Each structure stands twice: as C-alpha cells, then as structure tokens.
Amino acid sequence: MDFEQYLNEPVTLFGVADNVDDRAVLWCGPRDLVFISGLSEWAADEVNLGFEVSGTLIAEGDDADLRNEYGEAMHGIGRRYLVRDAIWERISD
C-alpha cells in the first residue's frame, strides 16, 4: 500500500493488530504496517485480531536516516507511518 498519497489526510485502515518494538501497530498487508499513536500496545487478547482504525495518517523519520555519513546502511526504523488521533474498533468475525 502506498501510504505517501494519504499523508496528513483522514484515513480508515483495516488490518491485524500486533505489537512491534513495544508499540501498537496495524498490519495492513504482508509488509505494510502503521503505528497507532496514543496506544502503547495492544492487549494480549487483541493481538492477531482484525481492527478498523481511523485517524489522520502522518509520517515520522526518513529513510535517509538509515545511512551514515559514508552512505553505509545502518540499523533502524527510517520512515514510519502513524495514525494520529486514532480510534479503533474490533472487526467482528
């Protein structure tokens, strides 16, 4: 999913709840995750369940942050996407 085209816009995303690096995220595809601003982590009984999350999509960081002054790859997150002012609802089975 190309999150860039939705930056600073209201969004409603559907996906699977998970905790990554001690932060709540929503997997919207196999490699597409969005952090949930204001939610430190999902409860254990919510992980791997479907959720609808609405709010404003923003970005933090930059992929250039993953390279040092010599252009060598470093470990880190780089650019990540967040849903700000998020509200979420469990998607029923």
mmCIF file with all atom_site columns, C-alpha atoms in Angstrom:
data_model
loop_
_atom_site.group_PDB
_atom_site.id
_atom_site.type_symbol
_atom_site.label_atom_id
_atom_site.label_alt_id
_atom_site.label_comp_id
_atom_site.label_asym_id
_atom_site.label_entity_id
_atom_site.label_seq_id
_atom_site.pdbx_PDB_ins_code
_atom_site.Cartn_x
_atom_site.Cartn_y
_atom_site.Cartn_z
_atom_site.occupancy
_atom_site.B_iso_or_equiv
_atom_site.pdbx_formal_charge
_atom_site.auth_seq_id
_atom_site.auth_comp_id
_atom_site.auth_asym_id
_atom_site.auth_atom_id
_atom_site.pdbx_PDB_model_num
ATOM 1  C CA . MET A 1 1  ? 0.000   0.000   0.000  1.00 0.00 ? 1  MET A CA 1
ATOM 2  C CA . ASP A 1 2  ? 1.332   3.453   -0.856 1.00 0.00 ? 2  ASP A CA 1
ATOM 3  C CA . PHE A 1 3  ? 0.752   5.412   2.337  1.00 0.00 ? 3  PHE A CA 1
ATOM 4  C CA . GLU A 1 4  ? 2.502   8.502   0.922  1.00 0.00 ? 4  GLU A CA 1
ATOM 5  C CA . GLN A 1 5  ? -0.529  9.549   -1.099 1.00 0.00 ? 5  GLN A CA 1
ATOM 6  C CA . TYR A 1 6  ? -2.672  9.692   2.067  1.00 0.00 ? 6  TYR A CA 1
ATOM 7  C CA . LEU A 1 7  ? -0.328  11.700  4.319  1.00 0.00 ? 7  LEU A CA 1
ATOM 8  C CA . ASN A 1 8  ? -1.993  14.317  6.520  1.00 0.00 ? 8  ASN A CA 1
ATOM 9  C CA . GLU A 1 9  ? -5.398  13.059  5.426  1.00 0.00 ? 9  GLU A CA 1
ATOM 10 C CA . PRO A 1 10 ? -8.162  11.343  7.403  1.00 0.00 ? 10 PRO A CA 1
ATOM 11 C CA . VAL A 1 11 ? -7.968  7.590   6.823  1.00 0.00 ? 11 VAL A CA 1
ATOM 12 C CA . THR A 1 12 ? -9.746  4.417   7.828  1.00 0.00 ? 12 THR A CA 1
ATOM 13 C CA . LEU A 1 13 ? -7.494  1.368   7.705  1.00 0.00 ? 13 LEU A CA 1
ATOM 14 C CA . PHE A 1 14 ? -8.325  -2.290  8.139  1.00 0.00 ? 14 PHE A CA 1
ATOM 15 C CA . GLY A 1 15 ? -5.780  -4.802  9.331  1.00 0.00 ? 15 GLY A CA 1
ATOM 16 C CA . VAL A 1 16 ? -4.432  -7.102  12.004 1.00 0.00 ? 16 VAL A CA 1
ATOM 17 C CA . ALA A 1 17 ? -3.301  -5.864  15.428 1.00 0.00 ? 17 ALA A CA 1
ATOM 18 C CA . ASP A 1 18 ? 0.248   -6.594  16.572 1.00 0.00 ? 18 ASP A CA 1
ATOM 19 C CA . ASN A 1 19 ? 2.925   -5.230  18.906 1.00 0.00 ? 19 ASN A CA 1
ATOM 20 C CA . VAL A 1 20 ? 6.270   -4.374  17.305 1.00 0.00 ? 20 VAL A CA 1
ATOM 21 C CA . ASP A 1 21 ? 9.184   -2.941  19.269 1.00 0.00 ? 21 ASP A CA 1
ATOM 22 C CA . ASP A 1 22 ? 6.820   -2.454  22.225 1.00 0.00 ? 22 ASP A CA 1
ATOM 23 C CA . ARG A 1 23 ? 4.443   -0.327  20.123 1.00 0.00 ? 23 ARG A CA 1
ATOM 24 C CA . ALA A 1 24 ? 0.953   -0.997  18.817 1.00 0.00 ? 24 ALA A CA 1
ATOM 25 C CA . VAL A 1 25 ? 0.785   -1.441  15.046 1.00 0.00 ? 25 VAL A CA 1
ATOM 26 C CA . LEU A 1 26 ? -1.768  -2.436  12.454 1.00 0.00 ? 26 LEU A CA 1
ATOM 27 C CA . TRP A 1 27 ? -0.625  -4.737  9.649  1.00 0.00 ? 27 TRP A CA 1
ATOM 28 C CA . CYS A 1 28 ? -2.460  -3.593  6.504  1.00 0.00 ? 28 CYS A CA 1
ATOM 29 C CA . GLY A 1 29 ? -0.626  -6.071  4.287  1.00 0.00 ? 29 GLY A CA 1
ATOM 30 C CA . PRO A 1 30 ? 2.275   -8.516  4.454  1.00 0.00 ? 30 PRO A CA 1
ATOM 31 C CA . ARG A 1 31 ? 4.868   -5.712  4.668  1.00 0.00 ? 31 ARG A CA 1
ATOM 32 C CA . ASP A 1 32 ? 2.685   -2.662  5.381  1.00 0.00 ? 32 ASP A CA 1
ATOM 33 C CA . LEU A 1 33 ? 2.411   -1.618  8.994  1.00 0.00 ? 33 LEU A CA 1
ATOM 34 C CA . VAL A 1 34 ? 1.177   1.562   10.630 1.00 0.00 ? 34 VAL A CA 1
ATOM 35 C CA . PHE A 1 35 ? 1.885   2.582   14.215 1.00 0.00 ? 35 PHE A CA 1
ATOM 36 C CA . ILE A 1 36 ? -1.080  3.651   16.334 1.00 0.00 ? 36 ILE A CA 1
ATOM 37 C CA . SER A 1 37 ? -0.295  6.956   18.027 1.00 0.00 ? 37 SER A CA 1
ATOM 38 C CA . GLY A 1 38 ? -1.635  7.086   21.570 1.00 0.00 ? 38 GLY A CA 1
ATOM 39 C CA . LEU A 1 39 ? -1.794  3.313   22.005 1.00 0.00 ? 39 LEU A CA 1
ATOM 40 C CA . SER A 1 40 ? 1.320   1.894   23.638 1.00 0.00 ? 40 SER A CA 1
ATOM 41 C CA . GLU A 1 41 ? 0.440   -1.705  22.834 1.00 0.00 ? 41 GLU A CA 1
ATOM 42 C CA . TRP A 1 42 ? -2.494  -3.972  22.081 1.00 0.00 ? 42 TRP A CA 1
ATOM 43 C CA . ALA A 1 43 ? -3.749  -6.210  24.875 1.00 0.00 ? 43 ALA A CA 1
ATOM 44 C CA . ALA A 1 44 ? -2.648  -9.839  24.579 1.00 0.00 ? 44 ALA A CA 1
ATOM 45 C CA . ASP A 1 45 ? -6.171  -10.952 23.631 1.00 0.00 ? 45 ASP A CA 1
ATOM 46 C CA . GLU A 1 46 ? -6.322  -8.357  20.801 1.00 0.00 ? 46 GLU A CA 1
ATOM 47 C CA . VAL A 1 47 ? -3.093  -9.338  19.015 1.00 0.00 ? 47 VAL A CA 1
ATOM 48 C CA . ASN A 1 48 ? -3.697  -11.127 15.689 1.00 0.00 ? 48 ASN A CA 1
ATOM 49 C CA . LEU A 1 49 ? -7.311  -9.926  15.533 1.00 0.00 ? 49 LEU A CA 1
ATOM 50 C CA . GLY A 1 50 ? -8.814  -7.665  12.881 1.00 0.00 ? 50 GLY A CA 1
ATOM 51 C CA . PHE A 1 51 ? -9.362  -3.968  13.612 1.00 0.00 ? 51 PHE A CA 1
ATOM 52 C CA . GLU A 1 52 ? -10.619 -0.881  11.842 1.00 0.00 ? 52 GLU A CA 1
ATOM 53 C CA . VAL A 1 53 ? -8.501  2.164   12.760 1.00 0.00 ? 53 VAL A CA 1
ATOM 54 C CA . SER A 1 54 ? -9.425  5.739   11.836 1.00 0.00 ? 54 SER A CA 1
ATOM 55 C CA . GLY A 1 55 ? -7.496  8.981   12.284 1.00 0.00 ? 55 GLY A CA 1
ATOM 56 C CA . THR A 1 56 ? -5.016  11.177  10.443 1.00 0.00 ? 56 THR A CA 1
ATOM 57 C CA . LEU A 1 57 ? -2.110  9.467   8.691  1.00 0.00 ? 57 LEU A CA 1
ATOM 58 C CA . ILE A 1 58 ? 1.273   11.076  9.372  1.00 0.00 ? 58 ILE A CA 1
ATOM 59 C CA . ALA A 1 59 ? 4.910   10.100  8.812  1.00 0.00 ? 59 ALA A CA 1
ATOM 60 C CA . GLU A 1 60 ? 7.970   10.293  11.033 1.00 0.00 ? 60 GLU A CA 1
ATOM 61 C CA . GLY A 1 61 ? 11.617  9.921   10.168 1.00 0.00 ? 61 GLY A CA 1
ATOM 62 C CA . ASP A 1 62 ? 13.238  9.495   6.810  1.00 0.00 ? 62 ASP A CA 1
ATOM 63 C CA . ASP A 1 63 ? 14.738  6.519   5.007  1.00 0.00 ? 63 ASP A CA 1
ATOM 64 C CA . ALA A 1 64 ? 17.922  8.594   4.690  1.00 0.00 ? 64 ALA A CA 1
ATOM 65 C CA . ASP A 1 65 ? 18.231  8.123   8.473  1.00 0.00 ? 65 ASP A CA 1
ATOM 66 C CA . LEU A 1 66 ? 19.211  4.524   7.692  1.00 0.00 ? 66 LEU A CA 1
ATOM 67 C CA . ARG A 1 67 ? 22.539  5.564   6.144  1.00 0.00 ? 67 ARG A CA 1
ATOM 68 C CA . ASN A 1 68 ? 25.553  7.004   7.903  1.00 0.00 ? 68 ASN A CA 1
ATOM 69 C CA . GLU A 1 69 ? 27.681  9.899   6.614  1.00 0.00 ? 69 GLU A CA 1
ATOM 70 C CA . TYR A 1 70 ? 29.553  7.445   4.341  1.00 0.00 ? 70 TYR A CA 1
ATOM 71 C CA . GLY A 1 71 ? 26.357  6.069   2.806  1.00 0.00 ? 71 GLY A CA 1
ATOM 72 C CA . GLU A 1 72 ? 26.677  2.752   4.631  1.00 0.00 ? 72 GLU A CA 1
ATOM 73 C CA . ALA A 1 73 ? 23.478  1.034   5.773  1.00 0.00 ? 73 ALA A CA 1
ATOM 74 C CA . MET A 1 74 ? 22.670  1.282   9.467  1.00 0.00 ? 74 MET A CA 1
ATOM 75 C CA . HIS A 1 75 ? 20.029  -0.478  11.522 1.00 0.00 ? 75 HIS A CA 1
ATOM 76 C CA . GLY A 1 76 ? 16.907  1.464   12.416 1.00 0.00 ? 76 GLY A CA 1
ATOM 77 C CA . ILE A 1 77 ? 13.351  2.221   11.510 1.00 0.00 ? 77 ILE A CA 1
ATOM 78 C CA . GLY A 1 78 ? 13.749  5.009   8.956  1.00 0.00 ? 78 GLY A CA 1
ATOM 79 C CA . ARG A 1 79 ? 10.436  6.400   7.764  1.00 0.00 ? 79 ARG A CA 1
ATOM 80 C CA . ARG A 1 80 ? 7.389   5.078   9.561  1.00 0.00 ? 80 ARG A CA 1
ATOM 81 C CA . TYR A 1 81 ? 3.719   5.832   9.329  1.00 0.00 ? 81 TYR A CA 1
ATOM 82 C CA . LEU A 1 82 ? 1.394   6.583   12.228 1.00 0.00 ? 82 LEU A CA 1
ATOM 83 C CA . VAL A 1 83 ? -2.308  7.129   12.676 1.00 0.00 ? 83 VAL A CA 1
ATOM 84 C CA . ARG A 1 84 ? -2.716  10.215  14.879 1.00 0.00 ? 84 ARG A CA 1
ATOM 85 C CA . ASP A 1 85 ? -5.849  10.846  16.980 1.00 0.00 ? 85 ASP A CA 1
ATOM 86 C CA . ALA A 1 86 ? -6.701  7.220   16.344 1.00 0.00 ? 86 ALA A CA 1
ATOM 87 C CA . ILE A 1 87 ? -9.923  5.480   17.232 1.00 0.00 ? 87 ILE A CA 1
ATOM 88 C CA . TRP A 1 88 ? -10.226 1.761   16.710 1.00 0.00 ? 88 TRP A CA 1
ATOM 89 C CA . GLU A 1 89 ? -12.895 -0.873  16.668 1.00 0.00 ? 89 GLU A CA 1
ATOM 90 C CA . ARG A 1 90 ? -12.640 -4.649  16.606 1.00 0.00 ? 90 ARG A CA 1
ATOM 91 C CA . ILE A 1 91 ? -13.870 -6.170  13.360 1.00 0.00 ? 91 ILE A CA 1
ATOM 92 C CA . SER A 1 92 ? -16.326 -8.890  14.296 1.00 0.00 ? 92 SER A CA 1
ATOM 93 C CA . ASP A 1 93 ? -15.973 -12.375 12.831 1.00 0.00 ? 93 ASP A CA 1
#
